[in-house]
mmCIF file of C-alpha atoms in Angstrom:
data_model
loop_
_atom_site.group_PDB
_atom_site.id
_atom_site.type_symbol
_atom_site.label_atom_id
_atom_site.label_comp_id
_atom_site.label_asym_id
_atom_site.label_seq_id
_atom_site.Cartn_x
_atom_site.Cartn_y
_atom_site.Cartn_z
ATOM 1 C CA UNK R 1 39.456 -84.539 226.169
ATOM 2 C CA UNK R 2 38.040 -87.249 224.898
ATOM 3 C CA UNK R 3 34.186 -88.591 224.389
ATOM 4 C CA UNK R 4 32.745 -91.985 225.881
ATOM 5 C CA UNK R 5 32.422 -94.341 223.003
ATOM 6 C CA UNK R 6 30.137 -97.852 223.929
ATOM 7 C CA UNK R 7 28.744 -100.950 222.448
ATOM 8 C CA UNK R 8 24.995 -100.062 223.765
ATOM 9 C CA UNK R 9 24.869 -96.187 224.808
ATOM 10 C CA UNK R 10 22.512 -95.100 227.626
ATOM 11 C CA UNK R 11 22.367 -98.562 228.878
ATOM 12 C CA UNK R 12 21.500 -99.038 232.495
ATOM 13 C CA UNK R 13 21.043 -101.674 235.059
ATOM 14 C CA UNK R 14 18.205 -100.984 237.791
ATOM 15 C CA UNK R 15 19.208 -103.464 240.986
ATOM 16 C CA UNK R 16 16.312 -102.938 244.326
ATOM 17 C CA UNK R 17 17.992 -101.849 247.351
ATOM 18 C CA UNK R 18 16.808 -104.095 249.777
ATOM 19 C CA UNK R 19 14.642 -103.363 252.466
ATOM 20 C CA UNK R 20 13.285 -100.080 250.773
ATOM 21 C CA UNK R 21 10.563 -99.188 248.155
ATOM 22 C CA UNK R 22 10.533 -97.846 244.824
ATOM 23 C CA UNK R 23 14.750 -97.537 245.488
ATOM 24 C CA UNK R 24 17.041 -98.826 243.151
ATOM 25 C CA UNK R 25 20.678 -98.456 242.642
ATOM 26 C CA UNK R 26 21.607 -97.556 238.656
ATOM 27 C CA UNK R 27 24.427 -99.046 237.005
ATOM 28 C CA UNK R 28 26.027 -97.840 233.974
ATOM 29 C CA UNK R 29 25.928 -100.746 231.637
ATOM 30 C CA UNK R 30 26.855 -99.648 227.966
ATOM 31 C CA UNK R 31 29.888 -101.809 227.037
ATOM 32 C CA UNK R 32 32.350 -98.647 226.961
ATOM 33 C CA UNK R 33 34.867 -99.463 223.884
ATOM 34 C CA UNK R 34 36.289 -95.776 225.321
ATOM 35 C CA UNK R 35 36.014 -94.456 228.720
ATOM 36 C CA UNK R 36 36.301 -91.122 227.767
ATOM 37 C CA UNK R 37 37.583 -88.188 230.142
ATOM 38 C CA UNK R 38 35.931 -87.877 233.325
ATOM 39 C CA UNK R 39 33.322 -84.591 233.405
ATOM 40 C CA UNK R 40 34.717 -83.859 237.334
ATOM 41 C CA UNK R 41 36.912 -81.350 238.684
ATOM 42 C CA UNK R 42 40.153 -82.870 237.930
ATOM 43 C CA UNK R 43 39.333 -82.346 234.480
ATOM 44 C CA UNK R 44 38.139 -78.678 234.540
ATOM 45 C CA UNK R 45 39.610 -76.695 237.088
ATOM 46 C CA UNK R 46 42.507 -78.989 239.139
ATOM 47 C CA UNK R 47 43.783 -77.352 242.248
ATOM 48 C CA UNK R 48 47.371 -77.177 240.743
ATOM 49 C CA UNK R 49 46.142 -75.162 238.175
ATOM 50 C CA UNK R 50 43.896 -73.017 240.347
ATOM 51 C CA UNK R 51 47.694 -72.498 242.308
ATOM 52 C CA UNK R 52 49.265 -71.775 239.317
ATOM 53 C CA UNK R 53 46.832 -69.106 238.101
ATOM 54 C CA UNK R 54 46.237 -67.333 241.462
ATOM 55 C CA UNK R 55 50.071 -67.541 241.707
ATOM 56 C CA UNK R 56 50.597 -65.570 238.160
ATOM 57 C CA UNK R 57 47.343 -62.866 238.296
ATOM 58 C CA UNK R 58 47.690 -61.879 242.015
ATOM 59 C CA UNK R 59 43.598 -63.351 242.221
ATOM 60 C CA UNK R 60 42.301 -65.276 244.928
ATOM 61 C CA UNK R 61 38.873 -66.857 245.393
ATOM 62 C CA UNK R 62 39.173 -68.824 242.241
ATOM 63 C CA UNK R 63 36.785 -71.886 242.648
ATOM 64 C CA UNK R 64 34.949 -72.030 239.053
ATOM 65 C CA UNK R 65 36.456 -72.104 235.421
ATOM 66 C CA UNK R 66 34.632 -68.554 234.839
ATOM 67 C CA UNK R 67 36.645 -67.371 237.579
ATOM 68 C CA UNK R 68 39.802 -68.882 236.521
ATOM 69 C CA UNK R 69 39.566 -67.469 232.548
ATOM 70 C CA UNK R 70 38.246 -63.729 233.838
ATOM 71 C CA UNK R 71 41.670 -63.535 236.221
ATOM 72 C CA UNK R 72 43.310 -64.548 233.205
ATOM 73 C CA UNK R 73 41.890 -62.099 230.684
ATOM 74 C CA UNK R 74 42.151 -59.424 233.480
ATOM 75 C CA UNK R 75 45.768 -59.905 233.694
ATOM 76 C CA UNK R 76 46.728 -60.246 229.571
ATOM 77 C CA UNK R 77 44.684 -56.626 229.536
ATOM 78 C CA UNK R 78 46.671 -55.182 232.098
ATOM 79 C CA UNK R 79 49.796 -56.296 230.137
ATOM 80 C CA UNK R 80 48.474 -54.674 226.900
ATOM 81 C CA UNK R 81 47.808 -58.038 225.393
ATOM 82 C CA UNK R 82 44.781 -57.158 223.872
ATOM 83 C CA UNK R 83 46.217 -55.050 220.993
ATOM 84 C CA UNK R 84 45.376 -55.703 217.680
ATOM 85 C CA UNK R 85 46.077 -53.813 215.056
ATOM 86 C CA UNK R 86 42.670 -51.541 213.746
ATOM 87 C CA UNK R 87 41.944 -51.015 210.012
ATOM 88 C CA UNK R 88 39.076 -47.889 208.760
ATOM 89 C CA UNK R 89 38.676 -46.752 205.383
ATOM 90 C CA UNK R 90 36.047 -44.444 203.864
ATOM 91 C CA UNK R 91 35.988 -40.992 201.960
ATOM 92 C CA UNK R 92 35.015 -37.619 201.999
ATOM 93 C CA UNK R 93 33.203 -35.978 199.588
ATOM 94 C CA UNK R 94 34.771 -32.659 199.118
ATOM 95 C CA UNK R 95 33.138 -29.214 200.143
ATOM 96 C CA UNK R 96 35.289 -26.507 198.597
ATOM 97 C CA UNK R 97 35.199 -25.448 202.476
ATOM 98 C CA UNK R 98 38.396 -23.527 203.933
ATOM 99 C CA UNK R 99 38.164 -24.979 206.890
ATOM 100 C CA UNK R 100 39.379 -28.314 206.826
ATOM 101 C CA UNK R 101 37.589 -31.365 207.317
ATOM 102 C CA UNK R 102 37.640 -34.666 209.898
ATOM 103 C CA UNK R 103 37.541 -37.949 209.979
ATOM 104 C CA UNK R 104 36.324 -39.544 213.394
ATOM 105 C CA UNK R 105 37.970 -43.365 213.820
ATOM 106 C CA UNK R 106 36.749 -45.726 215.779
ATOM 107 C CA UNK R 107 40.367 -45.933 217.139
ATOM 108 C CA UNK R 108 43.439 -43.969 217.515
ATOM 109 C CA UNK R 109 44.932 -43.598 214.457
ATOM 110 C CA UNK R 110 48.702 -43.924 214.040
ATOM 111 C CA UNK R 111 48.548 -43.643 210.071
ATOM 112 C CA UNK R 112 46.174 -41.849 208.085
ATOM 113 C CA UNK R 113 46.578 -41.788 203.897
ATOM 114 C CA UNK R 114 44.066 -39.841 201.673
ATOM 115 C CA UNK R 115 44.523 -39.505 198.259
ATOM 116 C CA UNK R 116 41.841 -37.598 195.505
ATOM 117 C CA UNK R 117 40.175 -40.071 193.037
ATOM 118 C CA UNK R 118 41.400 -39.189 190.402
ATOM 119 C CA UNK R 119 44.299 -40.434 188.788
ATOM 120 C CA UNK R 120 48.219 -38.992 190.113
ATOM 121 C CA UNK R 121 50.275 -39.482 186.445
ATOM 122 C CA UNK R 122 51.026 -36.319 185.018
ATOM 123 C CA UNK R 123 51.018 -34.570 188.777
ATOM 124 C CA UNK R 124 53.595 -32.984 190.460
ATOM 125 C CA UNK R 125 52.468 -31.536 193.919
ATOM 126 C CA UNK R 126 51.238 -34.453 196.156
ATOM 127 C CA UNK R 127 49.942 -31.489 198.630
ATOM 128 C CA UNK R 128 46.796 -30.927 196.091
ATOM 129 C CA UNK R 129 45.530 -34.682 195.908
ATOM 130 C CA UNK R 130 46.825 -36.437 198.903
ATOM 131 C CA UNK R 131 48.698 -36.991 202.204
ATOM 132 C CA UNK R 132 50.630 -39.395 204.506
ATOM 133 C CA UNK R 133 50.383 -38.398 208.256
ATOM 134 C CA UNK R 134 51.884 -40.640 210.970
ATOM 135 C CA UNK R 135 51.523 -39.850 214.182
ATOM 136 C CA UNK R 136 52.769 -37.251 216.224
ATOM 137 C CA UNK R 137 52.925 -35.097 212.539
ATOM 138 C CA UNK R 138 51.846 -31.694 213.047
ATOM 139 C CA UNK R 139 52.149 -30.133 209.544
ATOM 140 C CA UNK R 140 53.174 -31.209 205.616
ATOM 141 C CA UNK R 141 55.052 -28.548 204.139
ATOM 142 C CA UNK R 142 55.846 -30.431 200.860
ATOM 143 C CA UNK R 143 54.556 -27.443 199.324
ATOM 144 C CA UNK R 144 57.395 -25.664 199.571
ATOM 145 C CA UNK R 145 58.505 -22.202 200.731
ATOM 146 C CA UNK R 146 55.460 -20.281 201.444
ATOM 147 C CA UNK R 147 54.532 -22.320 204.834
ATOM 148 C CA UNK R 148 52.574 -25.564 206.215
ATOM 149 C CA UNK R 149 49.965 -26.471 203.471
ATOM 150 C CA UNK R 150 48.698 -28.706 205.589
ATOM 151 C CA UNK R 151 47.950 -28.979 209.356
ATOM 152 C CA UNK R 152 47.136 -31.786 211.373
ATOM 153 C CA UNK R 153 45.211 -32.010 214.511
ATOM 154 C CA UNK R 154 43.726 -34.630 216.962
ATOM 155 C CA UNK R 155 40.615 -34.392 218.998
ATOM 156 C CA UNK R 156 38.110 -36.731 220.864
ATOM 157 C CA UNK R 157 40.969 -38.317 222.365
ATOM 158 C CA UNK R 158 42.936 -38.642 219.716
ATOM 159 C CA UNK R 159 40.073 -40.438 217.625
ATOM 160 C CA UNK R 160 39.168 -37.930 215.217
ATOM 161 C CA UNK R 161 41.650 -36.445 212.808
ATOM 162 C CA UNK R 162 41.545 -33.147 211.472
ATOM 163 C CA UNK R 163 43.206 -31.636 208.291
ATOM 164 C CA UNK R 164 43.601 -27.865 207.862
ATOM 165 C CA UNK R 165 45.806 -25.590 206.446
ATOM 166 C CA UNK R 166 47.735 -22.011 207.140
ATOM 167 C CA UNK R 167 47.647 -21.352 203.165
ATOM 168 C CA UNK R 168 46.133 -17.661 202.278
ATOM 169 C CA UNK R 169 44.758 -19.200 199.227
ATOM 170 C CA UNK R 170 43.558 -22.551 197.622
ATOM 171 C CA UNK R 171 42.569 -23.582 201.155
ATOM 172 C CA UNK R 172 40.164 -26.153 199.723
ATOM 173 C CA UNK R 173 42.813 -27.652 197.447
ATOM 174 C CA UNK R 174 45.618 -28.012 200.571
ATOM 175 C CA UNK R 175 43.149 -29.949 202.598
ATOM 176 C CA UNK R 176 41.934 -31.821 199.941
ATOM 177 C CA UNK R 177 38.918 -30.449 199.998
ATOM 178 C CA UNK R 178 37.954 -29.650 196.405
ATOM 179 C CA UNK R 179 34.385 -29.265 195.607
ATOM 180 C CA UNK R 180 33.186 -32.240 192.653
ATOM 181 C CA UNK R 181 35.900 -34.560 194.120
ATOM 182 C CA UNK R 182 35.931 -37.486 196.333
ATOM 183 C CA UNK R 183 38.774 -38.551 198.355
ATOM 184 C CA UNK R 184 39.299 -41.913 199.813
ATOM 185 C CA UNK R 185 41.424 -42.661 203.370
ATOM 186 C CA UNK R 186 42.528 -45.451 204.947
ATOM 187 C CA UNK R 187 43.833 -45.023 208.944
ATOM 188 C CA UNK R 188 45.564 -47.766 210.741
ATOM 189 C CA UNK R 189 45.756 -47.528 214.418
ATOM 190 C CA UNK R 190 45.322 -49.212 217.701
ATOM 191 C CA UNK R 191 41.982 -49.739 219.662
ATOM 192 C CA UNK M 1 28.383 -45.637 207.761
ATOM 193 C CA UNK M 2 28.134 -42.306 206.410
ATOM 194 C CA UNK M 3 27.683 -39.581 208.453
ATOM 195 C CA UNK M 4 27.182 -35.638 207.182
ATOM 196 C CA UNK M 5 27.798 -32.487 209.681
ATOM 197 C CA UNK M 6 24.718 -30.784 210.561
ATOM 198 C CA UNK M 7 25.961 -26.996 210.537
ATOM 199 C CA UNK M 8 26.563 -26.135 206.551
ATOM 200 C CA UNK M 9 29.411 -24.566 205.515
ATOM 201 C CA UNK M 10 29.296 -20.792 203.933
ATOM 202 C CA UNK M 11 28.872 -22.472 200.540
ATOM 203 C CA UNK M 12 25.675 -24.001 201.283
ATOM 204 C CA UNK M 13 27.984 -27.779 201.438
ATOM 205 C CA UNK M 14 28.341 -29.985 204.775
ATOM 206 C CA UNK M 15 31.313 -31.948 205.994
ATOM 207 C CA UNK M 16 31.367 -35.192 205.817
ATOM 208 C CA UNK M 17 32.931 -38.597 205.429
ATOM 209 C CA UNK M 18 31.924 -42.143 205.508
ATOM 210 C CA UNK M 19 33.785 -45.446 207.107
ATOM 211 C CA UNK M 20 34.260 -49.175 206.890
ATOM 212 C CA UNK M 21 33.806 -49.250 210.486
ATOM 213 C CA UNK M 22 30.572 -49.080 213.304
ATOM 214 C CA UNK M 23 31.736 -45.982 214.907
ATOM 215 C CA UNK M 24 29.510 -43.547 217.114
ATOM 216 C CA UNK M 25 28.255 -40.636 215.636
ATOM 217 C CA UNK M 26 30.566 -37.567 215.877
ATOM 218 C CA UNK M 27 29.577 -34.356 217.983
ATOM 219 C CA UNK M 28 27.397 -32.364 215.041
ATOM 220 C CA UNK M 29 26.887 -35.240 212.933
ATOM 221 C CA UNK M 30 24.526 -37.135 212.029
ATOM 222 C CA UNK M 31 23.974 -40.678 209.914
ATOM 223 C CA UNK M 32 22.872 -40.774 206.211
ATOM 224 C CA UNK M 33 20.920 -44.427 206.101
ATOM 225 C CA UNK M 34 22.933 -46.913 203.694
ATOM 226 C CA UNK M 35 19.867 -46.889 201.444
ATOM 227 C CA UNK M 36 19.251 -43.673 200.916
ATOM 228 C CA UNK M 37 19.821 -42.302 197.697
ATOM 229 C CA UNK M 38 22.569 -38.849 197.466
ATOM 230 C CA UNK M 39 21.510 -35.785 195.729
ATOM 231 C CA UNK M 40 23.769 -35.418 192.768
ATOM 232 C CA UNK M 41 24.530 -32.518 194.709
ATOM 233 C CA UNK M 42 25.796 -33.704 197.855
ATOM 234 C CA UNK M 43 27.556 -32.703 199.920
ATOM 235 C CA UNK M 44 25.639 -30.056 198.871
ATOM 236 C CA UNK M 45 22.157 -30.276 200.207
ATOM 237 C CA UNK M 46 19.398 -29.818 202.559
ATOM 238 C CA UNK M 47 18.304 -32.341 204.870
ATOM 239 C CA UNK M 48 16.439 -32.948 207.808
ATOM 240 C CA UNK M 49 17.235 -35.446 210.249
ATOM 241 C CA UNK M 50 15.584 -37.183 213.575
ATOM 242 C CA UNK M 51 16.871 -38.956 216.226
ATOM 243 C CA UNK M 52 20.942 -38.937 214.865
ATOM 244 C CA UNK M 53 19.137 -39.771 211.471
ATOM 245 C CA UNK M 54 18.758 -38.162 207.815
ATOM 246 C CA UNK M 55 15.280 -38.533 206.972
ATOM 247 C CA UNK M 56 15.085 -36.713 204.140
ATOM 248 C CA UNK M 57 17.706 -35.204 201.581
ATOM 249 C CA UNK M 58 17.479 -32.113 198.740
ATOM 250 C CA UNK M 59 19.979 -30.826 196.224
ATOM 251 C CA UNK M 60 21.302 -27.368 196.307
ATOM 252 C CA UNK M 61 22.902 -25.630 193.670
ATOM 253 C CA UNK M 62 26.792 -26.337 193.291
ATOM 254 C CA UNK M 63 28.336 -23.158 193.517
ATOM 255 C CA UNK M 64 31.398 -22.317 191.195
ATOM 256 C CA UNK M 65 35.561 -22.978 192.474
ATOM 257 C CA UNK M 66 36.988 -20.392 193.576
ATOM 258 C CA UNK M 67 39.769 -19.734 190.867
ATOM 259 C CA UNK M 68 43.134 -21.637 191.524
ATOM 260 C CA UNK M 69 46.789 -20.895 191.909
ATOM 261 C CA UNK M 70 48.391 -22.875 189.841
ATOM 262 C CA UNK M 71 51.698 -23.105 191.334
ATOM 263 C CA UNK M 72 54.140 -23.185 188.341
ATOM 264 C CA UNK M 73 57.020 -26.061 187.586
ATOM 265 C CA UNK M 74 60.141 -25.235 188.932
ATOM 266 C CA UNK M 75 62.221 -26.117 185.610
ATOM 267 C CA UNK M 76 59.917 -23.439 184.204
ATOM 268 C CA UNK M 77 61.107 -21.069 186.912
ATOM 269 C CA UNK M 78 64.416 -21.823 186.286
ATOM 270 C CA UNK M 79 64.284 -21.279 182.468
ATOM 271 C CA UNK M 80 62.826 -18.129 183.495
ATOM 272 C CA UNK M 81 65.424 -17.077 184.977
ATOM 273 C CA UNK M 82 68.157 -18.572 183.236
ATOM 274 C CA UNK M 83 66.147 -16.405 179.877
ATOM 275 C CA UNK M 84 65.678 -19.722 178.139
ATOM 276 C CA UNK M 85 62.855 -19.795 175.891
ATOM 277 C CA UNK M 86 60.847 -22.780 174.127
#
């Protein structure tokens, strides 16, 4: 689109009409240097267009712009257009609890890291100060032989994530749990 | 946002967890203001709360680890079994 540019903006002629009182007839008279586009129907919402959306969204009954742009956004939800990739971080602040602990997203996460604050050189079992889950991941048995260290659930539709473990002992050290320690998590997921 | 579990624990501590993101508060939780100040404690604390928020926040004592299982190195296992000594 383009704006009206002119010599002598808001410039008007006032001409009687004759044969009636306090009438007059106003003529635009601001030496245009640009026309600019015309604020009309042609320029918002042509019918071809209006054919051309109802056409593609299955929606009738479009006679405004709003009704044109909500058919559209109606029809790039239904195609799963509207994904975009969601990004939550935080930590937990641990308990020394045997239960486990959650994290509730504001999305469904597909990826969920954690790792203790302190530093990993020198370490050798991942199990005691983090862990990767992906989705669909049930259990981490990186421990070794004596069963799942860690167990993985999803609740709240799939929003909040749970880590919990089948271990006998050092329950708070499988779910990274440890009292005196924080541990930070980032989850990447989809809205 | 942080957010702390309203039942405690058997150790006296709460579960919690904070996040980047406006989320709405979990089932049991509720929200620790931005500005308020922890306990050194925490999560291991008293609070009271109104209306989804923490009003007010104590220590507790820490309570001691329980002890740890420290799962030995498996070259040491080997050498163990192999008899090799240091």
């Amino acid at each position: 689109m383009q704006d009206r540019i002119s010599n002598h903006p808001n410039r008007w002629v006032l001409t009687p009409v004759t044969g009636e009182t306090d009438t007059y007839d106003f003529t635009r008279a601001d030496d245009p240097t640009q026309t600019g586009t015309p604020l009309n129907k042609a320029t918002f919402l042509p019918d071809s267009v209006v054919t051309a959306i109802q056409n593609t969204t299955g929606v009738s009954g479009i006679t405004l712009p709003a009704d044109a742009l909500n058919a559209l956004n109606t029809a790039l939800s239904n195609l799963g257009l509207t994904y975009n990739a969601k990004i939550q971080t935080g930590s937990h602040s641990g308990t020394g609890g045997t239960t486990g602990w959650s994290i509730t997203f504001g999305f469904k996460p597909y990826l969920v890291i954690v790792w203790r604050s302190d530093s990993y050189v020198g370490k050798q079992y991942l199990y005691k100060y983090g862990c990767v889950w992906v989705k669909g991941q049930t259990a981490n048995n990186s421990g070794g032989n004596t069963g799942a260290r860690q167990n993985f659930t999803l609740s709240n539709s799939d929003k909040t994530w749970k880590i919990t473990t089948t271990s006998d002992s050092d329950k708070a050290v499988y779910t990274l749990n440890e009292s005196g320690y924080t541990y930070y998590y980032v989850g990447v997921g989809q809205k | 946002m942080r957010f702390i579990e309203i039942e405690s624990l058997e150790n006296g501590g709460h579960d919690n967890f904070t996040t980047s993101e406006q989320i709405e508060t979990p089932e049991g939780y509720v929200i620790i203001p931005d500005d308020m100040e922890l306990p050194y404690s925490f999560p291991f604390c008293t609070f009271h709360y109104r209306k989804g928020v923490v009003t007010d926040m104590s220590p507790l004592p820490i309570p001691a680890p329980p002890p740890i299982y420290d799962e030995p190195d498996p070259s040491e296992i080997l050498n163990a079994l192999l008899g090799v000594t240091e």
